[in-house]
PDB file of C-alpha atoms in Angstrom:
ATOM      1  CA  UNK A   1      68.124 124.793  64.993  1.00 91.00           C
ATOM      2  CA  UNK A   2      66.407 128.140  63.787  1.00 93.00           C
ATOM      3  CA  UNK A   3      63.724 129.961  66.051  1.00 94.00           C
ATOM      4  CA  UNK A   4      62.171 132.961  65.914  1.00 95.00           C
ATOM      5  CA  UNK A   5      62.382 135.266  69.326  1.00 96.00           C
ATOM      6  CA  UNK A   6      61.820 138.738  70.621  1.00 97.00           C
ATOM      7  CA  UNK A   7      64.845 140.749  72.433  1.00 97.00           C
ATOM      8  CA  UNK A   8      63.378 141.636  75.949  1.00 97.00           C
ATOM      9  CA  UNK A   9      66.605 143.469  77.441  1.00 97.00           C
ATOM     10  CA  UNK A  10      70.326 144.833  75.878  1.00 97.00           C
ATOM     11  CA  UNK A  11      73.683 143.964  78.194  1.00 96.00           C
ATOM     12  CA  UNK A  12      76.434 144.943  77.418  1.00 95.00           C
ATOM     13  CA  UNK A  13      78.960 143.323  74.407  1.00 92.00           C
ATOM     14  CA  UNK A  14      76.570 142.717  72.269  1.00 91.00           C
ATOM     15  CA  UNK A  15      74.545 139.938  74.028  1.00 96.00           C
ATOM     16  CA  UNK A  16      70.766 140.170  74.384  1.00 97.00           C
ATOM     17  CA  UNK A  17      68.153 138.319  76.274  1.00 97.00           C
ATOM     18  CA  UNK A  18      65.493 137.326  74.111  1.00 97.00           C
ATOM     19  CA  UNK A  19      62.166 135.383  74.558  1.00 96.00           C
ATOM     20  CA  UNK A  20      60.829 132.615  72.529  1.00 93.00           C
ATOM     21  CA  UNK A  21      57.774 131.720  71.335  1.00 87.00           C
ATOM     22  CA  UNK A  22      57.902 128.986  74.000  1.00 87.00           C
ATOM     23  CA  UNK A  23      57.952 130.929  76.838  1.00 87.00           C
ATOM     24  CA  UNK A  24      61.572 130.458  76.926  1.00 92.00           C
ATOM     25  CA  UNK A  25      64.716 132.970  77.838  1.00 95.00           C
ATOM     26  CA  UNK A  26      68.122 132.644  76.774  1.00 95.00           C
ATOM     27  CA  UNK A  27      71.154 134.707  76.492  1.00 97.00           C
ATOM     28  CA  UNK A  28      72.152 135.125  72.138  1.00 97.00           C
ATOM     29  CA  UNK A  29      74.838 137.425  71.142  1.00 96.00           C
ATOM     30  CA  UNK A  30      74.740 138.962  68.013  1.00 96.00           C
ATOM     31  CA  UNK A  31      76.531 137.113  64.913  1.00 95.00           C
ATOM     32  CA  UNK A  32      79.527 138.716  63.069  1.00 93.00           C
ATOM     33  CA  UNK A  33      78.276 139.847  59.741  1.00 94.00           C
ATOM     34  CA  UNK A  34      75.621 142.040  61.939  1.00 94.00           C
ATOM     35  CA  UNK A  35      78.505 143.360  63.899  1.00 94.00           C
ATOM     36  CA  UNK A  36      80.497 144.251  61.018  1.00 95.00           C
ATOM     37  CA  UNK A  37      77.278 146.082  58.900  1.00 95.00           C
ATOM     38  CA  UNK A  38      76.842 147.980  62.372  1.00 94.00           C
ATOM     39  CA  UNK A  39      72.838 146.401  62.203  1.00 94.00           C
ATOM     40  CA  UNK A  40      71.558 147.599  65.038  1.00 94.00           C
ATOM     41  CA  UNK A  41      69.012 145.185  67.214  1.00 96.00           C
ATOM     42  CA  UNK A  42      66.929 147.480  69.850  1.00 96.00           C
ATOM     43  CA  UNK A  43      64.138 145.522  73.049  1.00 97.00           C
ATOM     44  CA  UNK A  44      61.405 144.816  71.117  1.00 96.00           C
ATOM     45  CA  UNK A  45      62.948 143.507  68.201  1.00 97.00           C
ATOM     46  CA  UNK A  46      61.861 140.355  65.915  1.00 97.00           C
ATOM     47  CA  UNK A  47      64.636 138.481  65.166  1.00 97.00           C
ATOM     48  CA  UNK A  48      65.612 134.976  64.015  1.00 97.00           C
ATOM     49  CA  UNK A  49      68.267 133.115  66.114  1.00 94.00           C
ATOM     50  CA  UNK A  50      70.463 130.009  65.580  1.00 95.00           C
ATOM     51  CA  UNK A  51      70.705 127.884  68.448  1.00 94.00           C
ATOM     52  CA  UNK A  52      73.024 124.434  68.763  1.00 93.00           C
ATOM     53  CA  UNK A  53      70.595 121.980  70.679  1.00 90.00           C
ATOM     54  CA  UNK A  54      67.159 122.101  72.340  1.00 82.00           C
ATOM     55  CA  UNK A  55      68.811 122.634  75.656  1.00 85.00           C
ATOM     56  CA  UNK A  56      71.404 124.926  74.753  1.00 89.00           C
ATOM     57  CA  UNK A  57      71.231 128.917  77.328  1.00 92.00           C
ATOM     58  CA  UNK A  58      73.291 130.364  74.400  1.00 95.00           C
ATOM     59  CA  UNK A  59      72.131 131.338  71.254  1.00 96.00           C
ATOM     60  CA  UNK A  60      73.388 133.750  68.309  1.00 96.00           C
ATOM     61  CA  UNK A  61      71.292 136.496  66.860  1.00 97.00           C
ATOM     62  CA  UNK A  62      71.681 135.533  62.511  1.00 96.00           C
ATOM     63  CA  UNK A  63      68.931 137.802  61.393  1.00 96.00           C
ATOM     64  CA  UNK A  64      66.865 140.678  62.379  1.00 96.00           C
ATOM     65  CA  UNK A  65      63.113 140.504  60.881  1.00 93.00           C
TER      66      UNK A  65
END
């Protein structure tokens, strides 16, 4: 499942918390090929996330809009 979200804080190893359009917060760390083209993702960031289920705390940053 794709969702759109907005980074609210950066912890440390590349993991974010971001906020979805649902009110939502979840913990997405940021996806190899980003990590490897040195994209940088700063708070306040758009950015398109992949996530495995509706229930799922864990998510992983694919795209940065």
């Amino acid at each position: 499942m794709t969702v759109e979200a907005t980074v609210i804080e950066a912890l440390p190893g590349a993991t974010f918390r971001v906020k979805m359009g649902n009110e939502r917060e979840i913990i997405a760390y940021l996806a190899g090929k980003m990590r490897i083209r040195r994209i940088r993702i700063l708070p306040g960031d758009r950015v398109k996330l992949e996530i495995p289920d509706e229930n799922s705390e864990r998510g992983r940053i694919t795209w940065r809009l």
